[in-house]
PDB file of C-alpha atoms in Angstrom:
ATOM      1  CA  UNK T 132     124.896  19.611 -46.693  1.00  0.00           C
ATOM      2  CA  UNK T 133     124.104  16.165 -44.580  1.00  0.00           C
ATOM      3  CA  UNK T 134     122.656  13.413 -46.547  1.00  0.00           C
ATOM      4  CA  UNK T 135     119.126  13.749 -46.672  1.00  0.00           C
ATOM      5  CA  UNK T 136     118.892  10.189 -44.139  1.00  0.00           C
ATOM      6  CA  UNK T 137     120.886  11.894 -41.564  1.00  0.00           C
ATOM      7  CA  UNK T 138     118.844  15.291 -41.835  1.00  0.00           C
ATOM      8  CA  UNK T 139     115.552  13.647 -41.250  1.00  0.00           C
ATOM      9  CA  UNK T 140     116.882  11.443 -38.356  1.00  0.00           C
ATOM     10  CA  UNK T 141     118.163  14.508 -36.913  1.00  0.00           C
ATOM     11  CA  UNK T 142     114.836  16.052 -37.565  1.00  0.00           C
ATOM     12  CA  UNK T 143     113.045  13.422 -35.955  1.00  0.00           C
ATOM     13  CA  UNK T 144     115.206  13.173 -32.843  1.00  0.00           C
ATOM     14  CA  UNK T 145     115.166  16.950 -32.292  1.00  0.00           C
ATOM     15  CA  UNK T 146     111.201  17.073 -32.438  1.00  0.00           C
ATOM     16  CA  UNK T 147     111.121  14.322 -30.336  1.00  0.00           C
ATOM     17  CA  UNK T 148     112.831  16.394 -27.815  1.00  0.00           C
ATOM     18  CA  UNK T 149     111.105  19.347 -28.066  1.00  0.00           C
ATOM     19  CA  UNK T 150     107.669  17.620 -27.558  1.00  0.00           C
ATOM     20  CA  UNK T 151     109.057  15.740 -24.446  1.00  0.00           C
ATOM     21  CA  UNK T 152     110.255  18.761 -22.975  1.00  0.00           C
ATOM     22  CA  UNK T 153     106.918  20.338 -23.999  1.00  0.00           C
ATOM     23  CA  UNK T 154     105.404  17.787 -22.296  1.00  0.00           C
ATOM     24  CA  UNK T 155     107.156  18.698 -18.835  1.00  0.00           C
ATOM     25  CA  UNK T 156     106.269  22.220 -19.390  1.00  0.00           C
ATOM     26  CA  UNK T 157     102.117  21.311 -20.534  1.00  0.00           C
ATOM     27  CA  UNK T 158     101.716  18.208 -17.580  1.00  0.00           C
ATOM     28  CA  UNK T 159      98.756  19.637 -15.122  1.00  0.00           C
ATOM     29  CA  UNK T 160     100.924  21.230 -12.166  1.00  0.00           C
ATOM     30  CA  UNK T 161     101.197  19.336  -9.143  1.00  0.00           C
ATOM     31  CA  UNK T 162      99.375  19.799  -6.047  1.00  0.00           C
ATOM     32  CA  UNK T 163     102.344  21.542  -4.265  1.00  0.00           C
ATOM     33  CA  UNK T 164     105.080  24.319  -5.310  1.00  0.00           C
ATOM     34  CA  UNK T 165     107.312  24.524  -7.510  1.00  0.00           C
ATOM     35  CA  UNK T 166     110.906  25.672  -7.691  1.00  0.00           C
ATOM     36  CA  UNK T 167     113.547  26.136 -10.312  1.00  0.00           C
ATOM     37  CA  UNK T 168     116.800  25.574  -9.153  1.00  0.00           C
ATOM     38  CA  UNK T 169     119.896  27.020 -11.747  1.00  0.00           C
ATOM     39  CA  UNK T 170     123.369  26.055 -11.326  1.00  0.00           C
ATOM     40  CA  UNK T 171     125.356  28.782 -12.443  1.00  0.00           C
ATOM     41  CA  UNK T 172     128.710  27.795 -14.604  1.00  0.00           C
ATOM     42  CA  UNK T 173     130.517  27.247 -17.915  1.00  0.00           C
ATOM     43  CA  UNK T 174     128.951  24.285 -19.713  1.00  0.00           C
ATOM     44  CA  UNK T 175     132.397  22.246 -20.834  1.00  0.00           C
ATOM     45  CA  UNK T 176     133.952  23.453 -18.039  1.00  0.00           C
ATOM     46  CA  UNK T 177     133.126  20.350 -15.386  1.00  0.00           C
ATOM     47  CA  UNK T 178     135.384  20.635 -12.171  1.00  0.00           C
ATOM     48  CA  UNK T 179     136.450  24.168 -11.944  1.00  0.00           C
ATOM     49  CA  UNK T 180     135.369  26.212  -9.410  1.00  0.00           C
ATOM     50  CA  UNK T 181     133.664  28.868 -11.268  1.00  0.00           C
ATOM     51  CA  UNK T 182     131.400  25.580 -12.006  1.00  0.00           C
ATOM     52  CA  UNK T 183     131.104  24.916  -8.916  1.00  0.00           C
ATOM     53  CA  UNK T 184     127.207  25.402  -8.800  1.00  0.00           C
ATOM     54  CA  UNK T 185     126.595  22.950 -11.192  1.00  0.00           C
ATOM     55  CA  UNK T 186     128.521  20.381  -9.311  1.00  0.00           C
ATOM     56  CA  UNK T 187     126.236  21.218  -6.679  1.00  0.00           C
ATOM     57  CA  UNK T 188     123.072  20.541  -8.937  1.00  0.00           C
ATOM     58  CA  UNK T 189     124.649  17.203  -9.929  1.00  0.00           C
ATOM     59  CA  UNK T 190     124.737  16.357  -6.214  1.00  0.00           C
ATOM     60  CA  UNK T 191     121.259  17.291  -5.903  1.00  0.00           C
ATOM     61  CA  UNK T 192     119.968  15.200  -8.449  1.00  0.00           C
ATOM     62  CA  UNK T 193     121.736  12.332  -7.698  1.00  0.00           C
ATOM     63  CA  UNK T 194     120.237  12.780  -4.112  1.00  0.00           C
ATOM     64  CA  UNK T 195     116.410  13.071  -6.451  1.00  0.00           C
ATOM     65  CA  UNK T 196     117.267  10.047  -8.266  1.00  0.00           C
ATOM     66  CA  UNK T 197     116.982  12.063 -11.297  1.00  0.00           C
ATOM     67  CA  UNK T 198     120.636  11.999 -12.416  1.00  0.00           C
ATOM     68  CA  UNK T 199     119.795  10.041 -15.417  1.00  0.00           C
ATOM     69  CA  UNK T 200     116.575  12.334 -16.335  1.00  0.00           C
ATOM     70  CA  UNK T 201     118.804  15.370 -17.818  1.00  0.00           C
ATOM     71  CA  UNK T 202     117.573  16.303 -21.313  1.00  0.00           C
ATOM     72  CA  UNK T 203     118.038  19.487 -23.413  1.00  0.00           C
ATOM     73  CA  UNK T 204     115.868  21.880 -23.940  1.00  0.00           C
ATOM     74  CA  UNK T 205     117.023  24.360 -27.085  1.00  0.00           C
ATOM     75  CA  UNK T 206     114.243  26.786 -25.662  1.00  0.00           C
ATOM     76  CA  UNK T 207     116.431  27.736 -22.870  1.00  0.00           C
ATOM     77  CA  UNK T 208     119.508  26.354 -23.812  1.00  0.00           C
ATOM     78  CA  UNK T 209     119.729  24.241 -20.944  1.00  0.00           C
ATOM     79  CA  UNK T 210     119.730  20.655 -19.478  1.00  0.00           C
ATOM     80  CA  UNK T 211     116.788  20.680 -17.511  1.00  0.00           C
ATOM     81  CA  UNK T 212     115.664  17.501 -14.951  1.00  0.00           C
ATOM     82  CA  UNK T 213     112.525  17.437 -13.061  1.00  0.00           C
ATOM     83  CA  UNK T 214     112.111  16.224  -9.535  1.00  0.00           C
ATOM     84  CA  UNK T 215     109.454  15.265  -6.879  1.00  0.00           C
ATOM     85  CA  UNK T 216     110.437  16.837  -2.998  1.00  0.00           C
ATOM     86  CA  UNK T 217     107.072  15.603  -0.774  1.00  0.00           C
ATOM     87  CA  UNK T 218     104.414  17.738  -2.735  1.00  0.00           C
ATOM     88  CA  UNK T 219     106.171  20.233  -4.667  1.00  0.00           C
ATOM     89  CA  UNK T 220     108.293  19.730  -8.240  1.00  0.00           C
ATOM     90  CA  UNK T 221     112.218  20.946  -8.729  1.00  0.00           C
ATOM     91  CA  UNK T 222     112.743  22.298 -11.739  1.00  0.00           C
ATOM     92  CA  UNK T 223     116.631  21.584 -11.905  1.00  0.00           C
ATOM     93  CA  UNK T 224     118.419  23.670 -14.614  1.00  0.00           C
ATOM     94  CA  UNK T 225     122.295  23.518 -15.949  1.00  0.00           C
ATOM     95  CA  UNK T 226     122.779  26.516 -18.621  1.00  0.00           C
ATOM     96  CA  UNK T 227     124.652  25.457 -21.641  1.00  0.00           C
ATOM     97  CA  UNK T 228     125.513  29.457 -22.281  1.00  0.00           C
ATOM     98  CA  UNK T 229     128.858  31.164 -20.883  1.00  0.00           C
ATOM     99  CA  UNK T 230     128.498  32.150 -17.168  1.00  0.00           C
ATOM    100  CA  UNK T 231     128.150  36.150 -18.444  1.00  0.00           C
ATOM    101  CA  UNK T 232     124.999  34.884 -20.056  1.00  0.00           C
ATOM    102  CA  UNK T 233     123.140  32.275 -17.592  1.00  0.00           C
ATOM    103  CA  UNK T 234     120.609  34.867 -16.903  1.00  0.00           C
ATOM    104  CA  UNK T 235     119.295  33.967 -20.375  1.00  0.00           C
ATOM    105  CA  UNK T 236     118.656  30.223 -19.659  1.00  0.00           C
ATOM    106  CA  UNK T 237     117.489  31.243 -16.185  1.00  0.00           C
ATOM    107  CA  UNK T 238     115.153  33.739 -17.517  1.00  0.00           C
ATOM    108  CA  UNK T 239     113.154  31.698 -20.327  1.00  0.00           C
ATOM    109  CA  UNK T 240     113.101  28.504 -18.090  1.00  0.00           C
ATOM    110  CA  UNK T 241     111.041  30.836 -15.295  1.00  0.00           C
ATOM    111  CA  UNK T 242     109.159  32.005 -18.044  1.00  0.00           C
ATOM    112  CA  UNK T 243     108.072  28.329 -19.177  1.00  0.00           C
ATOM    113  CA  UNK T 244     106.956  26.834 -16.134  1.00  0.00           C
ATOM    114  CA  UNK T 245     105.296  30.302 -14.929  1.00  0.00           C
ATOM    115  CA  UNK T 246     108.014  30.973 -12.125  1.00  0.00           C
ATOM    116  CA  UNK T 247     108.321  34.067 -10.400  1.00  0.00           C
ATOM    117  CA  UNK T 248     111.766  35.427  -9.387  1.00  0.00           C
ATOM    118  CA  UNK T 249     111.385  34.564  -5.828  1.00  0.00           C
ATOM    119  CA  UNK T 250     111.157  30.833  -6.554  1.00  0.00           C
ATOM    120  CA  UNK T 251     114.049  30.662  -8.921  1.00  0.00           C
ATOM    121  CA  UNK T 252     117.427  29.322  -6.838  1.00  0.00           C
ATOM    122  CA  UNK T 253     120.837  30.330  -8.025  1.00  0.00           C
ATOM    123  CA  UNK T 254     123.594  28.155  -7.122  1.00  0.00           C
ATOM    124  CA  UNK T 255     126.753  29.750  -7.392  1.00  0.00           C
ATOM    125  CA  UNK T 256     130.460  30.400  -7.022  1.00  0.00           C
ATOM    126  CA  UNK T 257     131.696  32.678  -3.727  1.00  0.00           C
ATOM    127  CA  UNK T 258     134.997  34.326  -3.833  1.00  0.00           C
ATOM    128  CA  UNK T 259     134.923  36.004  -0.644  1.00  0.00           C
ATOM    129  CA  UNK T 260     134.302  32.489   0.986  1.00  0.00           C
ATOM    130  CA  UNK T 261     137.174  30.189   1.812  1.00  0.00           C
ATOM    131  CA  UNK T 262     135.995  26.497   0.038  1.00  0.00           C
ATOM    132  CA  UNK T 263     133.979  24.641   2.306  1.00  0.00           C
ATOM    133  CA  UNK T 264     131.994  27.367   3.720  1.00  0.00           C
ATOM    134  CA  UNK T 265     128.461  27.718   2.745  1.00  0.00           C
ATOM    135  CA  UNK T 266     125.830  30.831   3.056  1.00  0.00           C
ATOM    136  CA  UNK T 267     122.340  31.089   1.898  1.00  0.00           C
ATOM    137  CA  UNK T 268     121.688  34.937   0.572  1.00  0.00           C
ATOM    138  CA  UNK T 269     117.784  35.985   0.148  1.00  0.00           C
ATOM    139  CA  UNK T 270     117.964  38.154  -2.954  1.00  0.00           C
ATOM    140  CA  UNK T 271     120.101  41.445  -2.966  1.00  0.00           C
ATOM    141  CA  UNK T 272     122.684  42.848  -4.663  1.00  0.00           C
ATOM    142  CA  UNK T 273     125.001  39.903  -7.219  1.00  0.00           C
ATOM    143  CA  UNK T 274     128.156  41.300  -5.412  1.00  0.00           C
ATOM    144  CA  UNK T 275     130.298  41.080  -8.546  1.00  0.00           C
ATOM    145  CA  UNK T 276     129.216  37.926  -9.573  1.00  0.00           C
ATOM    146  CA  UNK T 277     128.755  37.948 -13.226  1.00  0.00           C
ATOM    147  CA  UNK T 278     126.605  34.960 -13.791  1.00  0.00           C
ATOM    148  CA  UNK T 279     124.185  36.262 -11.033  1.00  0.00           C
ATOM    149  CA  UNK T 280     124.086  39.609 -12.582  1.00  0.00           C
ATOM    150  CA  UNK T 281     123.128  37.914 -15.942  1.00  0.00           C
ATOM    151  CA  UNK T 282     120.605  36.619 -13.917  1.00  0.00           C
ATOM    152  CA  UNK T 283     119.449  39.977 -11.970  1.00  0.00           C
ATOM    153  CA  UNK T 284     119.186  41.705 -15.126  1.00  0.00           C
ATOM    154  CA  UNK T 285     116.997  38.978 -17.431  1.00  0.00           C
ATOM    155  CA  UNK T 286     114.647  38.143 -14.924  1.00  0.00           C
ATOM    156  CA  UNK T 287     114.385  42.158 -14.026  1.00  0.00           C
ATOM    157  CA  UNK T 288     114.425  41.172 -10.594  1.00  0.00           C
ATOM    158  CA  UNK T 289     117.023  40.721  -7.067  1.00  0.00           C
ATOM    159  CA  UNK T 290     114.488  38.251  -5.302  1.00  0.00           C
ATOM    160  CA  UNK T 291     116.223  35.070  -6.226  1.00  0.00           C
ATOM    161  CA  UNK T 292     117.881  33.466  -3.086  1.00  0.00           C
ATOM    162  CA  UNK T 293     121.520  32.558  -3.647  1.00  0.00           C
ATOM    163  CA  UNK T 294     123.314  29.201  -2.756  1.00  0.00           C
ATOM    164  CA  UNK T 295     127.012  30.910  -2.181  1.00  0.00           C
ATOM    165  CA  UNK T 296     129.103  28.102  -2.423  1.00  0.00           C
ATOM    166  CA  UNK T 297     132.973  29.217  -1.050  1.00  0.00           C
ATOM    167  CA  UNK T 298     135.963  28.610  -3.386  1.00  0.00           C
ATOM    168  CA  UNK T 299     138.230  31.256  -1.534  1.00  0.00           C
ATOM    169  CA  UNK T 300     139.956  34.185  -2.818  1.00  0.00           C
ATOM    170  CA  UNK T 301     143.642  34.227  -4.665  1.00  0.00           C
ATOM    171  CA  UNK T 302     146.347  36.387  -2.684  1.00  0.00           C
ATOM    172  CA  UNK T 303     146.380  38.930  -6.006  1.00  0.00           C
ATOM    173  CA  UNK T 304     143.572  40.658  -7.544  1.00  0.00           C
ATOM    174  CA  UNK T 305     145.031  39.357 -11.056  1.00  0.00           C
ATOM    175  CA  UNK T 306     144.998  35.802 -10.515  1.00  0.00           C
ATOM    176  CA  UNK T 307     140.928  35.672 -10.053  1.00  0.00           C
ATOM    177  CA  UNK T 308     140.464  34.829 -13.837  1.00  0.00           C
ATOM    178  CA  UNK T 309     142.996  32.043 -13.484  1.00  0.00           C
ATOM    179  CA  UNK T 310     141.818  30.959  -9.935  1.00  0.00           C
ATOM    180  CA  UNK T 311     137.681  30.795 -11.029  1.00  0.00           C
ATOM    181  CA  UNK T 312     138.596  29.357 -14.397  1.00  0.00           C
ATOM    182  CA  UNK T 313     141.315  26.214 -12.876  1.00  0.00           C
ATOM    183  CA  UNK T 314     140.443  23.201 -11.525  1.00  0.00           C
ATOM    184  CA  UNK T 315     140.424  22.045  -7.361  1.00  0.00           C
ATOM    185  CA  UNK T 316     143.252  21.354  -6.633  1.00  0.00           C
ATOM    186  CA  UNK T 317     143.878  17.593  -4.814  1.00  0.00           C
ATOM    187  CA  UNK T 318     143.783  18.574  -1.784  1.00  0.00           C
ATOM    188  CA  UNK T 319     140.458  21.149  -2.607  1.00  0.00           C
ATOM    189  CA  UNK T 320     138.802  17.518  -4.141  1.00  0.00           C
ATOM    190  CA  UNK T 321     139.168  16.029  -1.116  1.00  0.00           C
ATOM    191  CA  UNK T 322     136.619  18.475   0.598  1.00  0.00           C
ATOM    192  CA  UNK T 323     134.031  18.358  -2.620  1.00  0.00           C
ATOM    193  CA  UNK T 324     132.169  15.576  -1.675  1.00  0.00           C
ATOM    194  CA  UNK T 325     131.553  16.995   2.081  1.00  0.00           C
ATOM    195  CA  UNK T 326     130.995  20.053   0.509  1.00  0.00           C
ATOM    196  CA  UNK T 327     128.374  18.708  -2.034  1.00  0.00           C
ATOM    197  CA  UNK T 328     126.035  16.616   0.489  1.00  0.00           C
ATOM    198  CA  UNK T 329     126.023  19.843   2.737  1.00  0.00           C
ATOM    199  CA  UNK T 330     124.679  22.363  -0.134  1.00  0.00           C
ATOM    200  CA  UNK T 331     122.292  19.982  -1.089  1.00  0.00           C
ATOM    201  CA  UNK T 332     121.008  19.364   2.588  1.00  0.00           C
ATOM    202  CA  UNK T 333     120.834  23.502   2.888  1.00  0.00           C
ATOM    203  CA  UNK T 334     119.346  23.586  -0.318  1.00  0.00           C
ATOM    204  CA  UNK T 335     116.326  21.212   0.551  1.00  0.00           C
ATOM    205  CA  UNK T 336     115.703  21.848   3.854  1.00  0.00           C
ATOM    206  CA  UNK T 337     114.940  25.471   2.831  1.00  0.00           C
ATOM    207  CA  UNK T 338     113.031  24.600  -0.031  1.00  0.00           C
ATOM    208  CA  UNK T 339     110.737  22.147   2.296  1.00  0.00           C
ATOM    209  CA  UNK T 340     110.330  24.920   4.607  1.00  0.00           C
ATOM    210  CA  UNK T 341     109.113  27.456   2.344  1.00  0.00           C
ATOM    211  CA  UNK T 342     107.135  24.588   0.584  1.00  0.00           C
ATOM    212  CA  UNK T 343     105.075  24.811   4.027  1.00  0.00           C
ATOM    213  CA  UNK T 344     104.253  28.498   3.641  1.00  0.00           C
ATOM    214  CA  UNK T 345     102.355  30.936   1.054  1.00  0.00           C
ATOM    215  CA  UNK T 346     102.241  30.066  -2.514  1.00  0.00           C
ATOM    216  CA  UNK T 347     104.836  31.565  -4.652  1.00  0.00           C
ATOM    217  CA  UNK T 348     104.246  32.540  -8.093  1.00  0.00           C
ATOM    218  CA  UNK T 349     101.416  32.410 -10.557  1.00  0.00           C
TER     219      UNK T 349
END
């Protein structure tokens, strides 16, 4: 048992959280849209490709000038960062579940700031892309993807688009687990940062056009 100090500290910090996160969720809307935007991954698992797509929503923050605004929200068990883009609001997201369980984190974020399937982004992982290629998919099947069929299946819906981010494919079927799951190599790292800027450009100048058009969403 902690000492009862400790326990109310730890009280006090994790209400303090929740009520700031609360906050985010409770703020009036803003004039514009908003989007969520989920980088699919393994939280503890920085810098290998299966991660990929929250590299990506690093990037994208950093480019917000929101890279020191992550906090955690235990509702979704997720870091979550909020953004301005002209008039509309990202909703960033980095699930802290296991890739086979994103959907979750997805799911109950959409849920709390009143999203609809077709403005939730998934950033992902693309085996069947050599690294460095790019492709944005509007909704559809998860093609195998794991992470994006957590997804499919919590939000009961295919309408997300998809950032496919390109990692490339192993020469053998059974070194997939080892490929997703390893780190770029040197040589891969090189590429990254490239590779980074351009998702992040694809990534906002689609949002900013569909910020032009219909309202999405409740």
């Amino acid at each position: 048992m902690a000492p009862p100090g400790l326990l109310r500290s730890w009280l006090g910090q994790s209400r303090a959280m929740s009520l700031a996160m609360s906050r985010c969720v409770l703020e009036p809307r803003p004039p514009g849209k908003r989007w969520l935007v989920a980088g699919l991954g393994n939280p503890g698992l920085p810098g290998t490709r299966h991660s990929v797509g929250m590299a990506v929503l690093g990037q994208l923050a950093r480019r917000l000038g929101v890279a020191e605004s992550w906090a955690r929200d235990p509702r979704c068990a997720a870091d979550l960062a909020l953004a301005p883009l002209g008039d509309a609001q990202l909703v960033l997201l980095r699930p802290r579940r296991l890739m086979n369980s994103n959907g979750r984190s997805v799911a109950r974020a959409a849920e709390l700031f009143g999203l609809t399937a077709d403005a939730v982004y998934l950033v992902h992982d693309e085996l069947d892309k050599p690294l460095g290629k790019l492709a944005l998919k509007l909704g559809g099947s998860a093609r195998g993807h794991n992470g994006v069929c957590s997804c499919i299946s919590c939000l009961n819906s295919s309408a997300m688009p998809r950032l496919r981010v390109g990692i490339g494919r192993p020469a053998t079927a059974d070194a997939v687990q080892a490929h997703v799951l390893g780190r770029f190599s040197p040589a891969e790292q090189e590429l990254l940062p490239l590779l980074l800027d351009r998702a992040t450009d694809l990534l906002l100048d689609h949002i900013r056009e569909r910020s032009q058009g219909p309202a999405v969403g409740p």
